[in-house]
Amino acid sequence: MKVICIIPSFNEEKTIKGVINRASQYCDSIIVVNDGSQDETNREAKNAGATVANHLINLGTGAALSTGLKIAIREKADIVVTMDGDGQHDPNDIPMLLRYLIEDKVDIVLGSRFLGNIKSMPFYKKIGNRFLSIITSMRCGKKITDSQCGFRAYSAKVFKSIIHDSTDYTWASEFLIRVISSDYKWIEVPIKTIYPKKRIKGTGLIDGIKIFMKMILYKS
Ligand SMILES: Nc1nc2c(ncn2[C@@H]2O[C@H](COP(=O)(O)OP(=O)(O)OP(=O)(O)O)[C@@H](O)[C@H]2O)c(=O)[nH]1
Ligand SMILES: [Mg+2]
């Protein structure tokens, strides 16, 4: 079974090397999609042994993921794991995601920060994420506790056939609507998540409003 990990990354020079080193223990190869970073993400990721695809300009997380999926299909992946490059996901959770995918024979394993420990998540993010999960659940007709989490594992059946259009953060909800309305087997599992105290990056209110609007208007 060839397991490929895709890491969309935008200005993650400080964390990307550590994420790649730790994820490499559990995956056959790592694809970093460097989304027009202005820092040394490209160099750091290459030095750590990842395959790096560079976007010349910043296209967004959804676009970065699409690029990574195309490469994973070309490299004949059997399983794709996606995770963030900012160190918020713990690569040591990868074996657990793979176990569910292989032993429980599900097509998609969704990491959920809300089923795990979210003590360190800022309050406004808890509210925003809960709200977007409710909206996404309404669109899917199934309860999802963490619609925005990027830590997921997919079988080849899913990542070869489910294609998302969103180039920004909305991909996470759009992908779920497509997967769930296609009757694939899925499961949500608790994952660890780390929010450093001093943090200026990441999604904000504007991103949340954009996702909300797109979820309301999205035609499945
Ligand atoms: N912010 C941002 N991240 C991107 C972009 N393209 C790729 N990424 C990567 O996508 C991953 C998730 O981005 P984050 O901004 O941390 O999103 P998040 O984890 O849902 O939000 P936070 O909870 O605020 O951290 C990270 O690894 C980013 O480096 C982009 O255009 N903007
Ligand atoms: Mg993050």
JSON list of C-alpha atoms in Angstrom, two decimals, residues 41-191:
[
{"chain": "A", "resi": 41, "resn": "THR", "atom": "CA", "xyz": [9.35, 26.94, 2.70]},
{"chain": "A", "resi": 42, "resn": "ASN", "atom": "CA", "xyz": [10.59, 25.50, -0.64]},
{"chain": "A", "resi": 43, "resn": "ARG", "atom": "CA", "xyz": [14.18, 25.06, 0.53]},
{"chain": "A", "resi": 44, "resn": "GLU", "atom": "CA", "xyz": [13.26, 23.73, 3.95]},
{"chain": "A", "resi": 45, "resn": "ALA", "atom": "CA", "xyz": [10.84, 21.17, 2.49]},
{"chain": "A", "resi": 46, "resn": "LYS", "atom": "CA", "xyz": [13.35, 19.98, -0.14]},
{"chain": "A", "resi": 47, "resn": "ASN", "atom": "CA", "xyz": [16.09, 19.66, 2.49]},
{"chain": "A", "resi": 48, "resn": "ALA", "atom": "CA", "xyz": [13.77, 17.50, 4.55]},
{"chain": "A", "resi": 49, "resn": "GLY", "atom": "CA", "xyz": [13.33, 15.14, 1.58]},
{"chain": "A", "resi": 50, "resn": "ALA", "atom": "CA", "xyz": [9.84, 16.06, 0.36]},
{"chain": "A", "resi": 51, "resn": "THR", "atom": "CA", "xyz": [8.74, 16.37, -3.26]},
{"chain": "A", "resi": 52, "resn": "VAL", "atom": "CA", "xyz": [7.89, 20.06, -3.63]},
{"chain": "A", "resi": 53, "resn": "ALA", "atom": "CA", "xyz": [5.39, 21.52, -6.10]},
{"chain": "A", "resi": 54, "resn": "ASN", "atom": "CA", "xyz": [5.64, 25.31, -6.25]},
{"chain": "A", "resi": 55, "resn": "HIS", "atom": "CA", "xyz": [2.76, 27.66, -7.08]},
{"chain": "A", "resi": 56, "resn": "LEU", "atom": "CA", "xyz": [4.32, 30.85, -8.44]},
{"chain": "A", "resi": 57, "resn": "ILE", "atom": "CA", "xyz": [1.63, 32.91, -6.74]},
{"chain": "A", "resi": 58, "resn": "ASN", "atom": "CA", "xyz": [-0.62, 32.22, -3.77]},
{"chain": "A", "resi": 59, "resn": "LEU", "atom": "CA", "xyz": [-3.69, 30.35, -5.05]},
{"chain": "A", "resi": 60, "resn": "GLY", "atom": "CA", "xyz": [-5.22, 29.18, -1.76]},
{"chain": "A", "resi": 61, "resn": "THR", "atom": "CA", "xyz": [-5.41, 25.97, 0.26]},
{"chain": "A", "resi": 62, "resn": "GLY", "atom": "CA", "xyz": [-7.99, 24.28, -1.99]},
{"chain": "A", "resi": 63, "resn": "ALA", "atom": "CA", "xyz": [-5.85, 24.91, -5.07]},
{"chain": "A", "resi": 64, "resn": "ALA", "atom": "CA", "xyz": [-2.77, 23.64, -3.24]},
{"chain": "A", "resi": 65, "resn": "LEU", "atom": "CA", "xyz": [-4.60, 20.45, -2.35]},
{"chain": "A", "resi": 66, "resn": "SER", "atom": "CA", "xyz": [-5.76, 19.94, -5.97]},
{"chain": "A", "resi": 67, "resn": "THR", "atom": "CA", "xyz": [-2.15, 20.21, -7.15]},
{"chain": "A", "resi": 68, "resn": "GLY", "atom": "CA", "xyz": [-1.05, 17.70, -4.51]},
{"chain": "A", "resi": 69, "resn": "LEU", "atom": "CA", "xyz": [-3.81, 15.24, -5.44]},
{"chain": "A", "resi": 70, "resn": "LYS", "atom": "CA", "xyz": [-2.85, 15.33, -9.12]},
{"chain": "A", "resi": 71, "resn": "ILE", "atom": "CA", "xyz": [0.74, 14.42, -8.22]},
{"chain": "A", "resi": 72, "resn": "ALA", "atom": "CA", "xyz": [-0.38, 11.67, -5.81]},
{"chain": "A", "resi": 73, "resn": "ILE", "atom": "CA", "xyz": [-2.52, 10.10, -8.56]},
{"chain": "A", "resi": 74, "resn": "ARG", "atom": "CA", "xyz": [0.42, 10.29, -10.98]},
{"chain": "A", "resi": 75, "resn": "GLU", "atom": "CA", "xyz": [2.65, 8.64, -8.36]},
{"chain": "A", "resi": 76, "resn": "LYS", "atom": "CA", "xyz": [0.07, 5.84, -7.98]},
{"chain": "A", "resi": 77, "resn": "ALA", "atom": "CA", "xyz": [-0.88, 6.42, -4.34]},
{"chain": "A", "resi": 78, "resn": "ASP", "atom": "CA", "xyz": [-3.23, 3.88, -2.75]},
{"chain": "A", "resi": 79, "resn": "ILE", "atom": "CA", "xyz": [-3.94, 6.13, 0.22]},
{"chain": "A", "resi": 80, "resn": "VAL", "atom": "CA", "xyz": [-3.62, 9.89, 0.59]},
{"chain": "A", "resi": 81, "resn": "VAL", "atom": "CA", "xyz": [-3.19, 11.60, 3.95]},
{"chain": "A", "resi": 82, "resn": "THR", "atom": "CA", "xyz": [-3.56, 15.39, 4.06]},
{"chain": "A", "resi": 83, "resn": "MET", "atom": "CA", "xyz": [-2.25, 17.52, 6.89]},
{"chain": "A", "resi": 84, "resn": "ASP", "atom": "CA", "xyz": [-1.25, 21.11, 7.63]},
{"chain": "A", "resi": 85, "resn": "GLY", "atom": "CA", "xyz": [2.31, 22.39, 7.40]},
{"chain": "A", "resi": 86, "resn": "ASP", "atom": "CA", "xyz": [2.05, 24.71, 10.39]},
{"chain": "A", "resi": 87, "resn": "GLY", "atom": "CA", "xyz": [2.68, 22.01, 12.99]},
{"chain": "A", "resi": 88, "resn": "GLN", "atom": "CA", "xyz": [-0.85, 22.06, 14.39]},
{"chain": "A", "resi": 89, "resn": "HIS", "atom": "CA", "xyz": [-1.45, 18.41, 13.54]},
{"chain": "A", "resi": 90, "resn": "ASP", "atom": "CA", "xyz": [0.49, 15.62, 15.20]},
{"chain": "A", "resi": 91, "resn": "PRO", "atom": "CA", "xyz": [2.02, 13.23, 12.61]},
{"chain": "A", "resi": 92, "resn": "ASN", "atom": "CA", "xyz": [1.94, 10.53, 15.30]},
{"chain": "A", "resi": 93, "resn": "ASP", "atom": "CA", "xyz": [-1.83, 10.41, 14.67]},
{"chain": "A", "resi": 94, "resn": "ILE", "atom": "CA", "xyz": [-1.25, 9.19, 11.08]},
{"chain": "A", "resi": 95, "resn": "PRO", "atom": "CA", "xyz": [-1.10, 5.44, 12.00]},
{"chain": "A", "resi": 96, "resn": "MET", "atom": "CA", "xyz": [-4.46, 5.79, 13.76]},
{"chain": "A", "resi": 97, "resn": "LEU", "atom": "CA", "xyz": [-6.05, 7.38, 10.66]},
{"chain": "A", "resi": 98, "resn": "LEU", "atom": "CA", "xyz": [-4.58, 4.63, 8.46]},
{"chain": "A", "resi": 99, "resn": "ARG", "atom": "CA", "xyz": [-5.78, 1.90, 10.83]},
{"chain": "A", "resi": 100, "resn": "TYR", "atom": "CA", "xyz": [-9.39, 3.12, 10.57]},
{"chain": "A", "resi": 101, "resn": "LEU", "atom": "CA", "xyz": [-9.13, 3.39, 6.79]},
{"chain": "A", "resi": 102, "resn": "ILE", "atom": "CA", "xyz": [-7.67, -0.12, 6.35]},
{"chain": "A", "resi": 103, "resn": "GLU", "atom": "CA", "xyz": [-9.24, -2.15, 9.20]},
{"chain": "A", "resi": 104, "resn": "ASP", "atom": "CA", "xyz": [-12.69, -0.52, 9.23]},
{"chain": "A", "resi": 105, "resn": "LYS", "atom": "CA", "xyz": [-12.69, -0.44, 5.42]},
{"chain": "A", "resi": 106, "resn": "VAL", "atom": "CA", "xyz": [-13.99, 3.11, 5.26]},
{"chain": "A", "resi": 107, "resn": "ASP", "atom": "CA", "xyz": [-13.27, 5.38, 2.29]},
{"chain": "A", "resi": 108, "resn": "ILE", "atom": "CA", "xyz": [-12.51, 8.51, 4.23]},
{"chain": "A", "resi": 109, "resn": "VAL", "atom": "CA", "xyz": [-11.26, 9.19, 7.76]},
{"chain": "A", "resi": 110, "resn": "LEU", "atom": "CA", "xyz": [-11.87, 12.73, 8.98]},
{"chain": "A", "resi": 111, "resn": "GLY", "atom": "CA", "xyz": [-9.76, 14.09, 11.81]},
{"chain": "A", "resi": 112, "resn": "SER", "atom": "CA", "xyz": [-11.87, 16.00, 14.33]},
{"chain": "A", "resi": 113, "resn": "ARG", "atom": "CA", "xyz": [-10.33, 18.51, 16.70]},
{"chain": "A", "resi": 114, "resn": "PHE", "atom": "CA", "xyz": [-13.65, 18.69, 18.55]},
{"chain": "A", "resi": 115, "resn": "LEU", "atom": "CA", "xyz": [-13.69, 14.96, 19.35]},
{"chain": "A", "resi": 116, "resn": "GLY", "atom": "CA", "xyz": [-10.15, 15.42, 20.70]},
{"chain": "A", "resi": 117, "resn": "ASN", "atom": "CA", "xyz": [-8.80, 18.01, 23.10]},
{"chain": "A", "resi": 118, "resn": "ILE", "atom": "CA", "xyz": [-9.43, 21.61, 21.99]},
{"chain": "A", "resi": 119, "resn": "LYS", "atom": "CA", "xyz": [-8.33, 23.37, 25.18]},
{"chain": "A", "resi": 120, "resn": "SER", "atom": "CA", "xyz": [-5.67, 25.40, 23.35]},
{"chain": "A", "resi": 121, "resn": "MET", "atom": "CA", "xyz": [-8.00, 26.52, 20.51]},
{"chain": "A", "resi": 122, "resn": "PRO", "atom": "CA", "xyz": [-8.84, 30.24, 20.81]},
{"chain": "A", "resi": 123, "resn": "PHE", "atom": "CA", "xyz": [-12.47, 30.84, 21.85]},
{"chain": "A", "resi": 124, "resn": "TYR", "atom": "CA", "xyz": [-13.49, 32.68, 18.66]},
{"chain": "A", "resi": 125, "resn": "LYS", "atom": "CA", "xyz": [-12.16, 29.76, 16.59]},
{"chain": "A", "resi": 126, "resn": "LYS", "atom": "CA", "xyz": [-14.20, 27.29, 18.65]},
{"chain": "A", "resi": 127, "resn": "ILE", "atom": "CA", "xyz": [-17.34, 29.31, 17.93]},
{"chain": "A", "resi": 128, "resn": "GLY", "atom": "CA", "xyz": [-16.51, 29.84, 14.24]},
{"chain": "A", "resi": 129, "resn": "ASN", "atom": "CA", "xyz": [-15.61, 26.19, 13.62]},
{"chain": "A", "resi": 130, "resn": "ARG", "atom": "CA", "xyz": [-18.70, 24.93, 15.47]},
{"chain": "A", "resi": 131, "resn": "PHE", "atom": "CA", "xyz": [-20.90, 27.23, 13.40]},
{"chain": "A", "resi": 132, "resn": "LEU", "atom": "CA", "xyz": [-19.36, 26.15, 10.07]},
{"chain": "A", "resi": 133, "resn": "SER", "atom": "CA", "xyz": [-19.67, 22.48, 11.08]},
{"chain": "A", "resi": 134, "resn": "ILE", "atom": "CA", "xyz": [-23.40, 22.99, 11.77]},
{"chain": "A", "resi": 135, "resn": "ILE", "atom": "CA", "xyz": [-23.93, 24.65, 8.36]},
{"chain": "A", "resi": 136, "resn": "THR", "atom": "CA", "xyz": [-21.92, 21.93, 6.59]},
{"chain": "A", "resi": 137, "resn": "SER", "atom": "CA", "xyz": [-23.84, 19.20, 8.49]},
{"chain": "A", "resi": 138, "resn": "MET", "atom": "CA", "xyz": [-27.12, 20.75, 7.34]},
{"chain": "A", "resi": 139, "resn": "ARG", "atom": "CA", "xyz": [-25.89, 20.70, 3.74]},
{"chain": "A", "resi": 140, "resn": "CYS", "atom": "CA", "xyz": [-24.70, 17.08, 4.09]},
{"chain": "A", "resi": 141, "resn": "GLY", "atom": "CA", "xyz": [-27.70, 15.81, 6.04]},
{"chain": "A", "resi": 142, "resn": "LYS", "atom": "CA", "xyz": [-25.22, 14.09, 8.44]},
{"chain": "A", "resi": 143, "resn": "LYS", "atom": "CA", "xyz": [-23.66, 15.34, 11.66]},
{"chain": "A", "resi": 144, "resn": "ILE", "atom": "CA", "xyz": [-20.05, 16.41, 11.25]},
{"chain": "A", "resi": 145, "resn": "THR", "atom": "CA", "xyz": [-18.22, 17.77, 14.28]},
{"chain": "A", "resi": 146, "resn": "ASP", "atom": "CA", "xyz": [-15.26, 19.41, 12.48]},
{"chain": "A", "resi": 147, "resn": "SER", "atom": "CA", "xyz": [-15.92, 20.35, 8.86]},
{"chain": "A", "resi": 148, "resn": "GLN", "atom": "CA", "xyz": [-12.79, 22.52, 8.50]},
{"chain": "A", "resi": 149, "resn": "CYS", "atom": "CA", "xyz": [-10.12, 20.12, 9.68]},
{"chain": "A", "resi": 150, "resn": "GLY", "atom": "CA", "xyz": [-7.41, 19.45, 7.07]},
{"chain": "A", "resi": 151, "resn": "PHE", "atom": "CA", "xyz": [-6.11, 16.25, 8.71]},
{"chain": "A", "resi": 152, "resn": "ARG", "atom": "CA", "xyz": [-7.78, 13.47, 6.74]},
{"chain": "A", "resi": 153, "resn": "ALA", "atom": "CA", "xyz": [-7.08, 10.15, 5.01]},
{"chain": "A", "resi": 154, "resn": "TYR", "atom": "CA", "xyz": [-8.68, 9.02, 1.76]},
{"chain": "A", "resi": 155, "resn": "SER", "atom": "CA", "xyz": [-8.78, 5.75, -0.17]},
{"chain": "A", "resi": 156, "resn": "ALA", "atom": "CA", "xyz": [-7.90, 5.85, -3.88]},
{"chain": "A", "resi": 157, "resn": "LYS", "atom": "CA", "xyz": [-11.59, 5.43, -4.71]},
{"chain": "A", "resi": 158, "resn": "VAL", "atom": "CA", "xyz": [-12.31, 8.81, -3.11]},
{"chain": "A", "resi": 159, "resn": "PHE", "atom": "CA", "xyz": [-9.37, 10.97, -4.14]},
{"chain": "A", "resi": 160, "resn": "LYS", "atom": "CA", "xyz": [-9.54, 9.76, -7.74]},
{"chain": "A", "resi": 161, "resn": "SER", "atom": "CA", "xyz": [-13.22, 10.54, -8.18]},
{"chain": "A", "resi": 162, "resn": "ILE", "atom": "CA", "xyz": [-14.16, 13.39, -5.84]},
{"chain": "A", "resi": 163, "resn": "ILE", "atom": "CA", "xyz": [-12.91, 16.66, -7.24]},
{"chain": "A", "resi": 164, "resn": "HIS", "atom": "CA", "xyz": [-13.49, 19.98, -5.51]},
{"chain": "A", "resi": 165, "resn": "ASP", "atom": "CA", "xyz": [-13.79, 23.35, -7.28]},
{"chain": "A", "resi": 166, "resn": "SER", "atom": "CA", "xyz": [-13.01, 25.68, -4.37]},
{"chain": "A", "resi": 167, "resn": "THR", "atom": "CA", "xyz": [-9.52, 27.09, -4.37]},
{"chain": "A", "resi": 168, "resn": "ASP", "atom": "CA", "xyz": [-9.74, 28.61, -0.89]},
{"chain": "A", "resi": 169, "resn": "TYR", "atom": "CA", "xyz": [-10.59, 27.19, 2.55]},
{"chain": "A", "resi": 170, "resn": "THR", "atom": "CA", "xyz": [-14.11, 26.24, 1.34]},
{"chain": "A", "resi": 171, "resn": "TRP", "atom": "CA", "xyz": [-12.63, 23.06, -0.19]},
{"chain": "A", "resi": 172, "resn": "ALA", "atom": "CA", "xyz": [-12.92, 21.31, 3.21]},
{"chain": "A", "resi": 173, "resn": "SER", "atom": "CA", "xyz": [-16.73, 21.68, 3.37]},
{"chain": "A", "resi": 174, "resn": "GLU", "atom": "CA", "xyz": [-17.25, 21.21, -0.38]},
{"chain": "A", "resi": 175, "resn": "PHE", "atom": "CA", "xyz": [-15.30, 17.95, -0.34]},
{"chain": "A", "resi": 176, "resn": "LEU", "atom": "CA", "xyz": [-17.50, 16.67, 2.50]},
{"chain": "A", "resi": 177, "resn": "ILE", "atom": "CA", "xyz": [-20.73, 17.52, 0.72]},
{"chain": "A", "resi": 178, "resn": "ARG", "atom": "CA", "xyz": [-19.50, 15.67, -2.36]},
{"chain": "A", "resi": 179, "resn": "VAL", "atom": "CA", "xyz": [-18.24, 12.63, -0.42]},
{"chain": "A", "resi": 180, "resn": "ILE", "atom": "CA", "xyz": [-21.30, 12.28, 1.77]},
{"chain": "A", "resi": 181, "resn": "SER", "atom": "CA", "xyz": [-23.83, 12.73, -1.03]},
{"chain": "A", "resi": 182, "resn": "SER", "atom": "CA", "xyz": [-21.97, 10.02, -2.98]},
{"chain": "A", "resi": 183, "resn": "ASP", "atom": "CA", "xyz": [-22.58, 7.38, -0.27]},
{"chain": "A", "resi": 184, "resn": "TYR", "atom": "CA", "xyz": [-18.93, 6.74, 0.54]},
{"chain": "A", "resi": 185, "resn": "LYS", "atom": "CA", "xyz": [-18.21, 5.23, 3.95]},
{"chain": "A", "resi": 186, "resn": "TRP", "atom": "CA", "xyz": [-16.69, 7.78, 6.29]},
{"chain": "A", "resi": 187, "resn": "ILE", "atom": "CA", "xyz": [-15.81, 8.15, 9.94]},
{"chain": "A", "resi": 188, "resn": "GLU", "atom": "CA", "xyz": [-14.70, 11.00, 12.21]},
{"chain": "A", "resi": 189, "resn": "VAL", "atom": "CA", "xyz": [-11.90, 10.30, 14.68]},
{"chain": "A", "resi": 190, "resn": "PRO", "atom": "CA", "xyz": [-10.40, 12.44, 17.47]},
{"chain": "A", "resi": 191, "resn": "ILE", "atom": "CA", "xyz": [-7.06, 14.08, 16.68]}
]
